[in-house]
């Protein structure tokens, strides 16, 4: 649909609480620039409806049956990288939110958000902004630091890695190439390769695939 010559932003709502989803839909429909194309009852349903409706923005609950919002976010972003996914959450979902953002979510909203702020957030997400409410941004940042510190410690203990080796091992685990690692850490490619060779030896790996398998066993 068009609005005065402008394309309407197509929104999909994913929430297993029907009353809440209908309430969100009612709020969005007060703005002529937004169009709710559907409501999904869980993550799997959201993925299927994305394939049908190709929404611009998905408002994604986290805790849902069949497929939670984190997994659904990952699947949707994999198939439809241009679709913006914004997580709907409560205060106690820090770990879930962090995982969702790591899997491509454009940010998150609290369920007690005002109507006008919700509409603005959808439009801002569509425009490419990251939606990060200030009052819990610090909590998420702290959680991210804790996760990183915990992973570093577990890798060090499991494979007796040095500080630099641990840093590089985590970058490898996150998918960085040798060239990206050397550039980010200001190392020559030869030096980076030497570190990676040492990491392979300590983790009992022959290549990236076996390295990733070994690290995944430690980090879970």
PDB file of C-alpha atoms in Angstrom:
ATOM      1  CA  UNK A   1       0.000   0.000   0.000  1.00  0.00           C
ATOM      2  CA  UNK A   2       1.041   3.578  -0.631  1.00  0.00           C
ATOM      3  CA  UNK A   3       0.615   6.591   1.612  1.00  0.00           C
ATOM      4  CA  UNK A   4       0.520   9.855  -0.306  1.00  0.00           C
ATOM      5  CA  UNK A   5       2.995   8.409  -2.781  1.00  0.00           C
ATOM      6  CA  UNK A   6       5.249   7.014  -0.051  1.00  0.00           C
ATOM      7  CA  UNK A   7       5.712   3.320   0.614  1.00  0.00           C
ATOM      8  CA  UNK A   8       4.199   2.085   3.846  1.00  0.00           C
ATOM      9  CA  UNK A   9       6.525   0.238   6.222  1.00  0.00           C
ATOM     10  CA  UNK A  10       5.304  -3.356   6.446  1.00  0.00           C
ATOM     11  CA  UNK A  11       5.442  -4.712   9.998  1.00  0.00           C
ATOM     12  CA  UNK A  12       5.081  -8.289  11.255  1.00  0.00           C
ATOM     13  CA  UNK A  13       4.325  -8.829  14.962  1.00  0.00           C
ATOM     14  CA  UNK A  14       5.598 -12.050  16.563  1.00  0.00           C
ATOM     15  CA  UNK A  15       4.157 -12.684  20.028  1.00  0.00           C
ATOM     16  CA  UNK A  16       2.427 -15.705  21.556  1.00  0.00           C
ATOM     17  CA  UNK A  17       0.272 -13.434  23.735  1.00  0.00           C
ATOM     18  CA  UNK A  18      -2.615 -12.654  21.384  1.00  0.00           C
ATOM     19  CA  UNK A  19      -4.048  -9.764  23.395  1.00  0.00           C
ATOM     20  CA  UNK A  20      -0.671  -8.039  23.525  1.00  0.00           C
ATOM     21  CA  UNK A  21      -0.083  -8.601  19.804  1.00  0.00           C
ATOM     22  CA  UNK A  22      -3.486  -7.169  18.948  1.00  0.00           C
ATOM     23  CA  UNK A  23      -2.748  -4.162  21.155  1.00  0.00           C
ATOM     24  CA  UNK A  24       0.537  -3.540  19.342  1.00  0.00           C
ATOM     25  CA  UNK A  25      -1.267  -3.836  16.007  1.00  0.00           C
ATOM     26  CA  UNK A  26      -3.849  -1.268  17.118  1.00  0.00           C
ATOM     27  CA  UNK A  27      -1.082   1.151  18.078  1.00  0.00           C
ATOM     28  CA  UNK A  28       0.749   0.747  14.754  1.00  0.00           C
ATOM     29  CA  UNK A  29      -2.459   1.238  12.781  1.00  0.00           C
ATOM     30  CA  UNK A  30      -2.821   4.765  14.184  1.00  0.00           C
ATOM     31  CA  UNK A  31       0.075   5.802  11.937  1.00  0.00           C
ATOM     32  CA  UNK A  32      -0.576   6.100   8.200  1.00  0.00           C
ATOM     33  CA  UNK A  33       3.025   5.245   7.410  1.00  0.00           C
ATOM     34  CA  UNK A  34       2.850   1.745   8.922  1.00  0.00           C
ATOM     35  CA  UNK A  35       1.017  -1.377   7.809  1.00  0.00           C
ATOM     36  CA  UNK A  36       0.750  -4.510   9.976  1.00  0.00           C
ATOM     37  CA  UNK A  37       0.889  -7.397   7.503  1.00  0.00           C
ATOM     38  CA  UNK A  38       0.343 -10.138  10.072  1.00  0.00           C
ATOM     39  CA  UNK A  39       0.700 -11.578  13.559  1.00  0.00           C
ATOM     40  CA  UNK A  40       2.814 -14.676  14.246  1.00  0.00           C
ATOM     41  CA  UNK A  41       2.223 -16.865  17.304  1.00  0.00           C
ATOM     42  CA  UNK A  42       5.826 -18.066  17.658  1.00  0.00           C
ATOM     43  CA  UNK A  43       9.242 -17.929  16.014  1.00  0.00           C
ATOM     44  CA  UNK A  44       8.568 -20.672  13.498  1.00  0.00           C
ATOM     45  CA  UNK A  45       5.344 -18.973  12.450  1.00  0.00           C
ATOM     46  CA  UNK A  46       7.213 -15.669  12.143  1.00  0.00           C
ATOM     47  CA  UNK A  47       9.742 -17.237   9.777  1.00  0.00           C
ATOM     48  CA  UNK A  48       6.969 -18.681   7.616  1.00  0.00           C
ATOM     49  CA  UNK A  49       5.083 -15.384   7.539  1.00  0.00           C
ATOM     50  CA  UNK A  50       8.288 -13.556   6.557  1.00  0.00           C
ATOM     51  CA  UNK A  51       8.519 -15.851   3.548  1.00  0.00           C
ATOM     52  CA  UNK A  52       4.966 -14.920   2.563  1.00  0.00           C
ATOM     53  CA  UNK A  53       4.722 -11.231   3.476  1.00  0.00           C
ATOM     54  CA  UNK A  54       8.366 -10.075   3.270  1.00  0.00           C
ATOM     55  CA  UNK A  55       7.927  -7.461   6.042  1.00  0.00           C
ATOM     56  CA  UNK A  56      10.281  -4.515   6.403  1.00  0.00           C
ATOM     57  CA  UNK A  57      10.318  -4.748  10.215  1.00  0.00           C
ATOM     58  CA  UNK A  58       9.572  -7.640  12.590  1.00  0.00           C
ATOM     59  CA  UNK A  59       8.656  -6.905  16.202  1.00  0.00           C
ATOM     60  CA  UNK A  60       9.921 -10.081  17.847  1.00  0.00           C
ATOM     61  CA  UNK A  61       9.042 -11.388  21.304  1.00  0.00           C
ATOM     62  CA  UNK A  62      11.774 -13.466  22.914  1.00  0.00           C
ATOM     63  CA  UNK A  63      10.066 -16.128  24.991  1.00  0.00           C
ATOM     64  CA  UNK A  64       7.760 -18.077  22.689  1.00  0.00           C
ATOM     65  CA  UNK A  65       6.970 -21.778  22.191  1.00  0.00           C
ATOM     66  CA  UNK A  66       8.279 -23.924  19.282  1.00  0.00           C
ATOM     67  CA  UNK A  67      11.016 -21.452  18.304  1.00  0.00           C
ATOM     68  CA  UNK A  68      12.131 -18.594  20.548  1.00  0.00           C
ATOM     69  CA  UNK A  69      12.837 -15.094  19.328  1.00  0.00           C
ATOM     70  CA  UNK A  70      16.625 -15.480  19.292  1.00  0.00           C
ATOM     71  CA  UNK A  71      16.570 -18.487  16.961  1.00  0.00           C
ATOM     72  CA  UNK A  72      13.853 -16.891  14.837  1.00  0.00           C
ATOM     73  CA  UNK A  73      15.907 -13.695  14.521  1.00  0.00           C
ATOM     74  CA  UNK A  74      18.915 -15.684  13.335  1.00  0.00           C
ATOM     75  CA  UNK A  75      16.840 -17.610  10.766  1.00  0.00           C
ATOM     76  CA  UNK A  76      15.047 -14.521   9.471  1.00  0.00           C
ATOM     77  CA  UNK A  77      18.236 -12.471   9.114  1.00  0.00           C
ATOM     78  CA  UNK A  78      19.871 -15.401   7.336  1.00  0.00           C
ATOM     79  CA  UNK A  79      17.095 -15.605   4.740  1.00  0.00           C
ATOM     80  CA  UNK A  80      16.118 -11.937   4.626  1.00  0.00           C
ATOM     81  CA  UNK A  81      19.134  -9.799   5.589  1.00  0.00           C
ATOM     82  CA  UNK A  82      17.338  -6.556   4.710  1.00  0.00           C
ATOM     83  CA  UNK A  83      14.462  -7.238   7.123  1.00  0.00           C
ATOM     84  CA  UNK A  84      14.900  -5.361  10.402  1.00  0.00           C
ATOM     85  CA  UNK A  85      14.165  -7.374  13.544  1.00  0.00           C
ATOM     86  CA  UNK A  86      13.454  -5.481  16.766  1.00  0.00           C
ATOM     87  CA  UNK A  87      13.181  -7.524  19.951  1.00  0.00           C
ATOM     88  CA  UNK A  88      10.327  -7.012  22.408  1.00  0.00           C
ATOM     89  CA  UNK A  89      11.447  -7.831  25.915  1.00  0.00           C
ATOM     90  CA  UNK A  90      11.187  -7.354  29.657  1.00  0.00           C
ATOM     91  CA  UNK A  91      13.935  -6.290  32.075  1.00  0.00           C
ATOM     92  CA  UNK A  92      15.097  -9.805  32.905  1.00  0.00           C
ATOM     93  CA  UNK A  93      15.985 -10.870  29.349  1.00  0.00           C
ATOM     94  CA  UNK A  94      19.538  -9.490  29.104  1.00  0.00           C
ATOM     95  CA  UNK A  95      21.146 -12.716  27.878  1.00  0.00           C
ATOM     96  CA  UNK A  96      18.441 -13.306  25.297  1.00  0.00           C
ATOM     97  CA  UNK A  97      18.708  -9.757  23.982  1.00  0.00           C
ATOM     98  CA  UNK A  98      22.467  -9.965  23.699  1.00  0.00           C
ATOM     99  CA  UNK A  99      22.185 -13.184  21.701  1.00  0.00           C
ATOM    100  CA  UNK A 100      19.506 -11.680  19.457  1.00  0.00           C
ATOM    101  CA  UNK A 101      21.635  -8.615  18.741  1.00  0.00           C
ATOM    102  CA  UNK A 102      24.619 -10.845  18.015  1.00  0.00           C
ATOM    103  CA  UNK A 103      22.421 -12.647  15.484  1.00  0.00           C
ATOM    104  CA  UNK A 104      21.403  -9.497  13.659  1.00  0.00           C
ATOM    105  CA  UNK A 105      18.614  -7.840  15.626  1.00  0.00           C
ATOM    106  CA  UNK A 106      18.442  -4.066  15.160  1.00  0.00           C
ATOM    107  CA  UNK A 107      17.859  -3.542  18.867  1.00  0.00           C
ATOM    108  CA  UNK A 108      15.151  -4.046  21.430  1.00  0.00           C
ATOM    109  CA  UNK A 109      12.133  -2.446  23.004  1.00  0.00           C
ATOM    110  CA  UNK A 110      10.644  -2.799  26.439  1.00  0.00           C
ATOM    111  CA  UNK A 111       7.038  -3.954  26.505  1.00  0.00           C
ATOM    112  CA  UNK A 112       6.008  -0.941  28.583  1.00  0.00           C
ATOM    113  CA  UNK A 113       7.000   1.414  25.760  1.00  0.00           C
ATOM    114  CA  UNK A 114       4.615   4.273  24.937  1.00  0.00           C
ATOM    115  CA  UNK A 115       2.575   4.218  21.740  1.00  0.00           C
ATOM    116  CA  UNK A 116       4.396   7.145  20.146  1.00  0.00           C
ATOM    117  CA  UNK A 117       7.799   5.726  21.083  1.00  0.00           C
ATOM    118  CA  UNK A 118       6.862   2.346  19.573  1.00  0.00           C
ATOM    119  CA  UNK A 119       5.884   3.968  16.276  1.00  0.00           C
ATOM    120  CA  UNK A 120       9.089   6.036  16.240  1.00  0.00           C
ATOM    121  CA  UNK A 121      11.179   2.943  17.034  1.00  0.00           C
ATOM    122  CA  UNK A 122       9.705   0.992  14.103  1.00  0.00           C
ATOM    123  CA  UNK A 123      10.418   3.891  11.734  1.00  0.00           C
ATOM    124  CA  UNK A 124      13.942   4.357  13.114  1.00  0.00           C
ATOM    125  CA  UNK A 125      14.725   0.644  12.806  1.00  0.00           C
ATOM    126  CA  UNK A 126      13.484   0.697   9.205  1.00  0.00           C
ATOM    127  CA  UNK A 127      15.797   3.670   8.562  1.00  0.00           C
ATOM    128  CA  UNK A 128      18.735   1.625   9.816  1.00  0.00           C
ATOM    129  CA  UNK A 129      19.098   2.896  13.372  1.00  0.00           C
ATOM    130  CA  UNK A 130      19.945   0.666  16.311  1.00  0.00           C
ATOM    131  CA  UNK A 131      17.185   0.729  18.935  1.00  0.00           C
ATOM    132  CA  UNK A 132      18.854   0.692  22.338  1.00  0.00           C
ATOM    133  CA  UNK A 133      16.917   2.174  25.308  1.00  0.00           C
ATOM    134  CA  UNK A 134      19.377   4.062  27.486  1.00  0.00           C
ATOM    135  CA  UNK A 135      17.982   2.839  30.795  1.00  0.00           C
ATOM    136  CA  UNK A 136      19.081  -0.749  30.209  1.00  0.00           C
ATOM    137  CA  UNK A 137      21.852  -0.303  27.623  1.00  0.00           C
ATOM    138  CA  UNK A 138      24.451  -0.385  30.407  1.00  0.00           C
ATOM    139  CA  UNK A 139      23.043  -3.647  31.708  1.00  0.00           C
ATOM    140  CA  UNK A 140      23.415  -5.235  28.280  1.00  0.00           C
ATOM    141  CA  UNK A 141      26.919  -3.838  27.863  1.00  0.00           C
ATOM    142  CA  UNK A 142      27.911  -5.262  31.247  1.00  0.00           C
ATOM    143  CA  UNK A 143      26.415  -8.624  30.304  1.00  0.00           C
ATOM    144  CA  UNK A 144      28.431  -8.620  27.080  1.00  0.00           C
ATOM    145  CA  UNK A 145      31.636  -7.941  29.007  1.00  0.00           C
ATOM    146  CA  UNK A 146      30.841 -10.736  31.446  1.00  0.00           C
ATOM    147  CA  UNK A 147      30.190 -13.172  28.593  1.00  0.00           C
ATOM    148  CA  UNK A 148      33.449 -12.228  26.863  1.00  0.00           C
ATOM    149  CA  UNK A 149      35.453 -12.483  30.092  1.00  0.00           C
ATOM    150  CA  UNK A 150      33.920 -15.866  30.861  1.00  0.00           C
ATOM    151  CA  UNK A 151      34.719 -17.184  27.374  1.00  0.00           C
ATOM    152  CA  UNK A 152      38.297 -15.939  27.573  1.00  0.00           C
ATOM    153  CA  UNK A 153      38.836 -17.621  30.919  1.00  0.00           C
ATOM    154  CA  UNK A 154      37.367 -20.922  29.741  1.00  0.00           C
ATOM    155  CA  UNK A 155      39.505 -20.954  26.596  1.00  0.00           C
ATOM    156  CA  UNK A 156      42.663 -20.093  28.543  1.00  0.00           C
ATOM    157  CA  UNK A 157      42.088 -22.863  31.056  1.00  0.00           C
ATOM    158  CA  UNK A 158      41.062 -25.481  28.508  1.00  0.00           C
ATOM    159  CA  UNK A 159      43.966 -24.988  26.091  1.00  0.00           C
ATOM    160  CA  UNK A 160      46.566 -23.075  28.151  1.00  0.00           C
ATOM    161  CA  UNK A 161      46.505 -20.170  25.709  1.00  0.00           C
ATOM    162  CA  UNK A 162      48.346 -16.890  26.205  1.00  0.00           C
ATOM    163  CA  UNK A 163      46.453 -13.579  26.370  1.00  0.00           C
ATOM    164  CA  UNK A 164      47.103 -12.843  22.689  1.00  0.00           C
ATOM    165  CA  UNK A 165      46.316 -16.402  21.616  1.00  0.00           C
ATOM    166  CA  UNK A 166      43.017 -16.239  23.501  1.00  0.00           C
ATOM    167  CA  UNK A 167      42.135 -12.947  21.814  1.00  0.00           C
ATOM    168  CA  UNK A 168      42.893 -14.369  18.370  1.00  0.00           C
ATOM    169  CA  UNK A 169      41.116 -17.666  19.111  1.00  0.00           C
ATOM    170  CA  UNK A 170      37.926 -15.781  20.007  1.00  0.00           C
ATOM    171  CA  UNK A 171      38.180 -13.727  16.814  1.00  0.00           C
ATOM    172  CA  UNK A 172      38.593 -16.914  14.795  1.00  0.00           C
ATOM    173  CA  UNK A 173      35.584 -18.385  16.568  1.00  0.00           C
ATOM    174  CA  UNK A 174      33.572 -15.282  15.631  1.00  0.00           C
ATOM    175  CA  UNK A 175      34.461 -15.789  11.958  1.00  0.00           C
ATOM    176  CA  UNK A 176      37.302 -13.319  11.398  1.00  0.00           C
ATOM    177  CA  UNK A 177      39.677 -14.189   8.551  1.00  0.00           C
ATOM    178  CA  UNK A 178      43.475 -14.201   8.989  1.00  0.00           C
ATOM    179  CA  UNK A 179      43.694 -10.873   7.163  1.00  0.00           C
ATOM    180  CA  UNK A 180      40.964  -9.305   9.318  1.00  0.00           C
ATOM    181  CA  UNK A 181      42.705 -10.511  12.479  1.00  0.00           C
ATOM    182  CA  UNK A 182      46.077  -9.113  11.430  1.00  0.00           C
ATOM    183  CA  UNK A 183      44.485  -5.794  10.453  1.00  0.00           C
ATOM    184  CA  UNK A 184      42.419  -5.453  13.645  1.00  0.00           C
ATOM    185  CA  UNK A 185      45.337  -6.304  15.929  1.00  0.00           C
ATOM    186  CA  UNK A 186      47.930  -4.443  13.819  1.00  0.00           C
ATOM    187  CA  UNK A 187      49.968  -7.580  13.211  1.00  0.00           C
ATOM    188  CA  UNK A 188      51.687  -8.691  10.026  1.00  0.00           C
ATOM    189  CA  UNK A 189      49.863 -11.534   8.304  1.00  0.00           C
ATOM    190  CA  UNK A 190      52.885 -13.739   8.956  1.00  0.00           C
ATOM    191  CA  UNK A 191      52.750 -13.024  12.699  1.00  0.00           C
ATOM    192  CA  UNK A 192      49.016 -13.690  12.749  1.00  0.00           C
ATOM    193  CA  UNK A 193      49.585 -17.018  10.965  1.00  0.00           C
ATOM    194  CA  UNK A 194      52.227 -17.961  13.543  1.00  0.00           C
ATOM    195  CA  UNK A 195      49.780 -17.301  16.381  1.00  0.00           C
ATOM    196  CA  UNK A 196      47.087 -19.300  14.607  1.00  0.00           C
ATOM    197  CA  UNK A 197      49.488 -22.219  14.062  1.00  0.00           C
ATOM    198  CA  UNK A 198      50.268 -22.210  17.792  1.00  0.00           C
ATOM    199  CA  UNK A 199      46.541 -22.123  18.575  1.00  0.00           C
ATOM    200  CA  UNK A 200      45.945 -25.104  16.282  1.00  0.00           C
ATOM    201  CA  UNK A 201      48.644 -27.070  18.109  1.00  0.00           C
ATOM    202  CA  UNK A 202      47.287 -26.224  21.562  1.00  0.00           C
ATOM    203  CA  UNK A 203      43.695 -27.039  20.587  1.00  0.00           C
ATOM    204  CA  UNK A 204      44.701 -30.245  18.791  1.00  0.00           C
ATOM    205  CA  UNK A 205      43.335 -28.928  15.503  1.00  0.00           C
ATOM    206  CA  UNK A 206      44.418 -29.335  11.886  1.00  0.00           C
ATOM    207  CA  UNK A 207      42.293 -26.596  10.335  1.00  0.00           C
ATOM    208  CA  UNK A 208      39.537 -24.061  11.016  1.00  0.00           C
ATOM    209  CA  UNK A 209      36.814 -26.684  11.001  1.00  0.00           C
ATOM    210  CA  UNK A 210      38.411 -28.869  13.666  1.00  0.00           C
ATOM    211  CA  UNK A 211      39.409 -25.743  15.617  1.00  0.00           C
ATOM    212  CA  UNK A 212      35.809 -24.506  15.680  1.00  0.00           C
ATOM    213  CA  UNK A 213      34.647 -27.938  16.806  1.00  0.00           C
ATOM    214  CA  UNK A 214      37.196 -27.999  19.656  1.00  0.00           C
ATOM    215  CA  UNK A 215      36.312 -24.491  20.831  1.00  0.00           C
ATOM    216  CA  UNK A 216      32.574 -25.135  20.617  1.00  0.00           C
ATOM    217  CA  UNK A 217      32.985 -28.097  22.961  1.00  0.00           C
ATOM    218  CA  UNK A 218      34.504 -25.740  25.541  1.00  0.00           C
ATOM    219  CA  UNK A 219      32.238 -22.735  25.060  1.00  0.00           C
ATOM    220  CA  UNK A 220      29.048 -24.724  24.465  1.00  0.00           C
TER     221      UNK A 220
END
